[in-house]
mmCIF file of C-alpha atoms and ligand atoms in Angstrom:
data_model
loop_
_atom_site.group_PDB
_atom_site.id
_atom_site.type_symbol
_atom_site.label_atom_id
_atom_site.label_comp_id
_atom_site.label_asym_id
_atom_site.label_seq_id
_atom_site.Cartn_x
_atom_site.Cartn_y
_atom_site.Cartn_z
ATOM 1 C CA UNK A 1 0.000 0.000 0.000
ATOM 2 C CA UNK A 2 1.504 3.195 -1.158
ATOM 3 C CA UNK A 3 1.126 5.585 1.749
ATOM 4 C CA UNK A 4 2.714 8.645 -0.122
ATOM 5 C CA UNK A 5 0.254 12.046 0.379
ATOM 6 C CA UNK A 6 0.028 14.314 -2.880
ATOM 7 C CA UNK A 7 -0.485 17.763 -2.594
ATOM 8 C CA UNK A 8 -3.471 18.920 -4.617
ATOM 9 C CA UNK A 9 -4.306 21.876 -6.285
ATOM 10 C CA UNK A 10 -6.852 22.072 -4.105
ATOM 11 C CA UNK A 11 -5.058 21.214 -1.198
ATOM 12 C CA UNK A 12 -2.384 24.175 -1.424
ATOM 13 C CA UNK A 13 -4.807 26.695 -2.192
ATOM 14 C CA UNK A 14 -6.194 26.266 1.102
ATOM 15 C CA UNK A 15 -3.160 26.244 2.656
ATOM 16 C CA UNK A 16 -1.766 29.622 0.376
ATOM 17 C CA UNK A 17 -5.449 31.267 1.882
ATOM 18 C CA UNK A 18 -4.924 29.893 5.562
ATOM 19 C CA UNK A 19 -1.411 31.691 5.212
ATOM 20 C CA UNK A 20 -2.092 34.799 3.492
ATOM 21 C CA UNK A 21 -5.132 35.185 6.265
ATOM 22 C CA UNK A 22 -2.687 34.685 8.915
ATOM 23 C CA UNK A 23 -0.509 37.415 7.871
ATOM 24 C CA UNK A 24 -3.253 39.270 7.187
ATOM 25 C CA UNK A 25 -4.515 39.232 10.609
ATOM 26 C CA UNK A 26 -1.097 39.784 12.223
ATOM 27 C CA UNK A 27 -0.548 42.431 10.308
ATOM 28 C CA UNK A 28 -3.580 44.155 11.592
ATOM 29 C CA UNK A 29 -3.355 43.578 15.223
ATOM 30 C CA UNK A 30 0.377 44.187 15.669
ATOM 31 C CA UNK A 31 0.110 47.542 14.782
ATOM 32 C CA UNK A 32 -2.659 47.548 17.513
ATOM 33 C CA UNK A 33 -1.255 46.181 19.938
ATOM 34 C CA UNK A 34 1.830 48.505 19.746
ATOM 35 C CA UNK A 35 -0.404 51.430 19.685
ATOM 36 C CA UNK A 36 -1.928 50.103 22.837
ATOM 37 C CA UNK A 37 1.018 49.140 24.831
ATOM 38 C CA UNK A 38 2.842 52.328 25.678
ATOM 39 C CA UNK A 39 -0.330 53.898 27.294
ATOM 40 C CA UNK A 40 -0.560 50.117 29.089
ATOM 41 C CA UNK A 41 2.663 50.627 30.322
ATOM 42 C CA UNK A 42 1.311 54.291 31.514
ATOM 43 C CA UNK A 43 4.880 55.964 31.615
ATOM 44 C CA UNK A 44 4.542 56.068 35.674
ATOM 45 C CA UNK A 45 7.882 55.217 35.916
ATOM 46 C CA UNK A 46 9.296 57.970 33.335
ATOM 47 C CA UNK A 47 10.846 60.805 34.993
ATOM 48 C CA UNK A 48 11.175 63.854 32.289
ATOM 49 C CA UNK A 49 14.194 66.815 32.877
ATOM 50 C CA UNK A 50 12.669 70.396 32.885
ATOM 51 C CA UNK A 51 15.177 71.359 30.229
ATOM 52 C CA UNK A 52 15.802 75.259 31.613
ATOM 53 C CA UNK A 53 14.239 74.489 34.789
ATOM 54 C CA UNK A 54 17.043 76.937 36.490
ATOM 55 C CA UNK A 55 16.434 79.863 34.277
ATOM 56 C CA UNK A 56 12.454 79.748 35.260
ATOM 57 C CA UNK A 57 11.293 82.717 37.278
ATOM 58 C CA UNK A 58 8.571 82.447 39.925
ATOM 59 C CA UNK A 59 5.149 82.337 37.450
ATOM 60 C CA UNK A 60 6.632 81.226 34.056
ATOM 61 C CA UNK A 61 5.312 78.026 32.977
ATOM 62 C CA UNK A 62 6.389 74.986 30.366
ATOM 63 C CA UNK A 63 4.318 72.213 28.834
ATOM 64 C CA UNK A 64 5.918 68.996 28.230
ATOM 65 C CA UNK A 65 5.371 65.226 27.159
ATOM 66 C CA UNK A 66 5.550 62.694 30.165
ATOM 67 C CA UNK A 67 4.475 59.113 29.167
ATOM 68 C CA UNK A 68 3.142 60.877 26.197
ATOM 69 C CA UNK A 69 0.864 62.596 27.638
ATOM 70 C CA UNK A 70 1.258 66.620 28.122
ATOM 71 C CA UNK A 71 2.315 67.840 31.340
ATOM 72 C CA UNK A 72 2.208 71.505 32.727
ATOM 73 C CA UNK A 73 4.921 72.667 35.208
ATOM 74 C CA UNK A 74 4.659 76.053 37.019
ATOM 75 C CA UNK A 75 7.396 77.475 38.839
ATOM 76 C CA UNK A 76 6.224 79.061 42.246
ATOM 77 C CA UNK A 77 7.698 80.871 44.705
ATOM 78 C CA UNK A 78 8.222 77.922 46.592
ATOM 79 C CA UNK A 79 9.519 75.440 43.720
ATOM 80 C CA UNK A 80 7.443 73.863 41.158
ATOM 81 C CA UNK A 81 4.246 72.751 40.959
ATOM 82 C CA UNK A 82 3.223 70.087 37.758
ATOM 83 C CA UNK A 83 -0.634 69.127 36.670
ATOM 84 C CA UNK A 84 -1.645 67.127 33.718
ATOM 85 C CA UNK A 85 -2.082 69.682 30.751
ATOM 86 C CA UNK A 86 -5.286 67.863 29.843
ATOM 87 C CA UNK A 87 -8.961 70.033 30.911
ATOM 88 C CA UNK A 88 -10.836 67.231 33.183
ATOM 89 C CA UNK A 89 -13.977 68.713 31.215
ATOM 90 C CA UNK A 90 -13.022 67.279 27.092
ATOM 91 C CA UNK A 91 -9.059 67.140 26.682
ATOM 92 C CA UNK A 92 -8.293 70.519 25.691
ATOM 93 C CA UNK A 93 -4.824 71.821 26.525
ATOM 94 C CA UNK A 94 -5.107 74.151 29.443
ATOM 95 C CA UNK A 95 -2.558 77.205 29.753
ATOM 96 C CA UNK A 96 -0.780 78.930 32.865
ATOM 97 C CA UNK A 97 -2.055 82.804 33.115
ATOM 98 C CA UNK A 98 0.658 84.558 34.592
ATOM 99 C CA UNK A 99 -1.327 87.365 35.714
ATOM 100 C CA UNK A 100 -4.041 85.665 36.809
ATOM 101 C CA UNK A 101 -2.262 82.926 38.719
ATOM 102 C CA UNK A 102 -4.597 80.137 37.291
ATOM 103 C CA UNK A 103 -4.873 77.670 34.720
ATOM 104 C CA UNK A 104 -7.326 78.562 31.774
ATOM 105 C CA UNK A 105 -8.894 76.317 29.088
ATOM 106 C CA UNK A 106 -10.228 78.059 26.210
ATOM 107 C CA UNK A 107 -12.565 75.284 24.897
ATOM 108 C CA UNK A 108 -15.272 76.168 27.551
ATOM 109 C CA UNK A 109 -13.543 79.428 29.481
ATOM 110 C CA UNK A 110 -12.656 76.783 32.381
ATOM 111 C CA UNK A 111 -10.531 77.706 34.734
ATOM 112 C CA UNK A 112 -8.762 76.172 37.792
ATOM 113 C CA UNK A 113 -6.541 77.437 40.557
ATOM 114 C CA UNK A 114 -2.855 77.250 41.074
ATOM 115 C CA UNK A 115 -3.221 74.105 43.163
ATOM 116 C CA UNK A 116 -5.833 72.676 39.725
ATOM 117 C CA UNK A 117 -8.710 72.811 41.849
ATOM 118 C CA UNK A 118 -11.515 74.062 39.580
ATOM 119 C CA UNK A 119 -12.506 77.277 39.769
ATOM 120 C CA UNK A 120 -15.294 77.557 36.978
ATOM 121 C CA UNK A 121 -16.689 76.148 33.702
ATOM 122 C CA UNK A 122 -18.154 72.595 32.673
ATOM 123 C CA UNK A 123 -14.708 70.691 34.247
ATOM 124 C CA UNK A 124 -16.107 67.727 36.389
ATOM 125 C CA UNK A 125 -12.617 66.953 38.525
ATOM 126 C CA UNK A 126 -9.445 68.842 39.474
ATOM 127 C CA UNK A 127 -6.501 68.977 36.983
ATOM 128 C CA UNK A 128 -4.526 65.504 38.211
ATOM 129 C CA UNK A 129 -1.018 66.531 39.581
ATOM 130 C CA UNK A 130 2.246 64.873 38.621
ATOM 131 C CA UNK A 131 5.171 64.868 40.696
ATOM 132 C CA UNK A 132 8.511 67.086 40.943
ATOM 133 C CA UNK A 133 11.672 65.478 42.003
ATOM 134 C CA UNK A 134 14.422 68.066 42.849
ATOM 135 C CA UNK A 135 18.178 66.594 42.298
ATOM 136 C CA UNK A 136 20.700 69.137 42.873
ATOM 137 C CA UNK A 137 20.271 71.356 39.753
ATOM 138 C CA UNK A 138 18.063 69.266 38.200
ATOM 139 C CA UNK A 139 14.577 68.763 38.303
ATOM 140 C CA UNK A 140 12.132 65.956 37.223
ATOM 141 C CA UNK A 141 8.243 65.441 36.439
ATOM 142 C CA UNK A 142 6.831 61.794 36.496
ATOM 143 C CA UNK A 143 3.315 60.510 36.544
ATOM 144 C CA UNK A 144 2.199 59.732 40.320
ATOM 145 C CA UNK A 145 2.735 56.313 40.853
HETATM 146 S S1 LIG B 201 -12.424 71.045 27.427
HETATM 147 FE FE1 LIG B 201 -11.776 72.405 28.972
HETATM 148 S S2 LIG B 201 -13.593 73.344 29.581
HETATM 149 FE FE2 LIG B 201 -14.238 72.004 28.056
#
């Protein structure tokens, strides 16, 4: 009995489908997956220099990226203070007011106090704060852990 297994034309179109589906697939959930990742990782751990940090006076502000996500760092008299740069009310960038000594976001005319408690507008929660690490010269912003 000849036990020898031909492939059919059949046969390796299936498999040349099966194949071409798998790559298919993997080539649409990799991408995916590697957009979700980083914010699954969250970027706690990431501590970001305030390039320039030394040159701030007392009620200048900078926005930066930390974990991706935009950060706003205020120096006070005191040191710094950092808040997530993201309104509570839809995502809109907020900005420091000098002046005014409060954050403003111009979507909805919100607008929250030094410490990003809000003050007014549709906001529903405080602006979340991030934390400053002074070393020597330096200083650092990182997500809260
Ligand atoms: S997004 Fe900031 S008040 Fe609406």
């Amino acid at each position: 009995m000849n036990q020898t297994k031909k492939t059919t034309r059949r046969g390796f179109l299936d498999w040349l489908i099966a194949a071409f589906s798998a790559v298919a697939g993997l080539a649409m959930t990799i991408p995916g997956l590697m957009y979700l990742w980083p914010a699954a990782k969250g970027g706690a751990a990431e501590a970001v220099e305030i390039s320039g940090a030394g040159q701030m006076k007392p009620g200048q502000s900078v926005t930066l990226q930390v974990g991706g996500k935009p950060v706003i760092v205020v120096r006070g008299r005191t040191g710094f203070l950092a808040f997530s740069a993201s309104c509570t009310h839809l995502g809109c960038l907020v900005t420091w007011e000098t002046q005014k000594k409060h954050f403003a976001c111009p979507c909805h005319a919100a607008v929250f106090d030094a410490n990003g408690g809000v003050v007014s507008g549709p906001p529903p929660a405080p602006l979340p704060p991030y934390v400053i690490k002074e070393i020597g010269e330096k200083v650092y912003v990182s997500a809260p852990a």
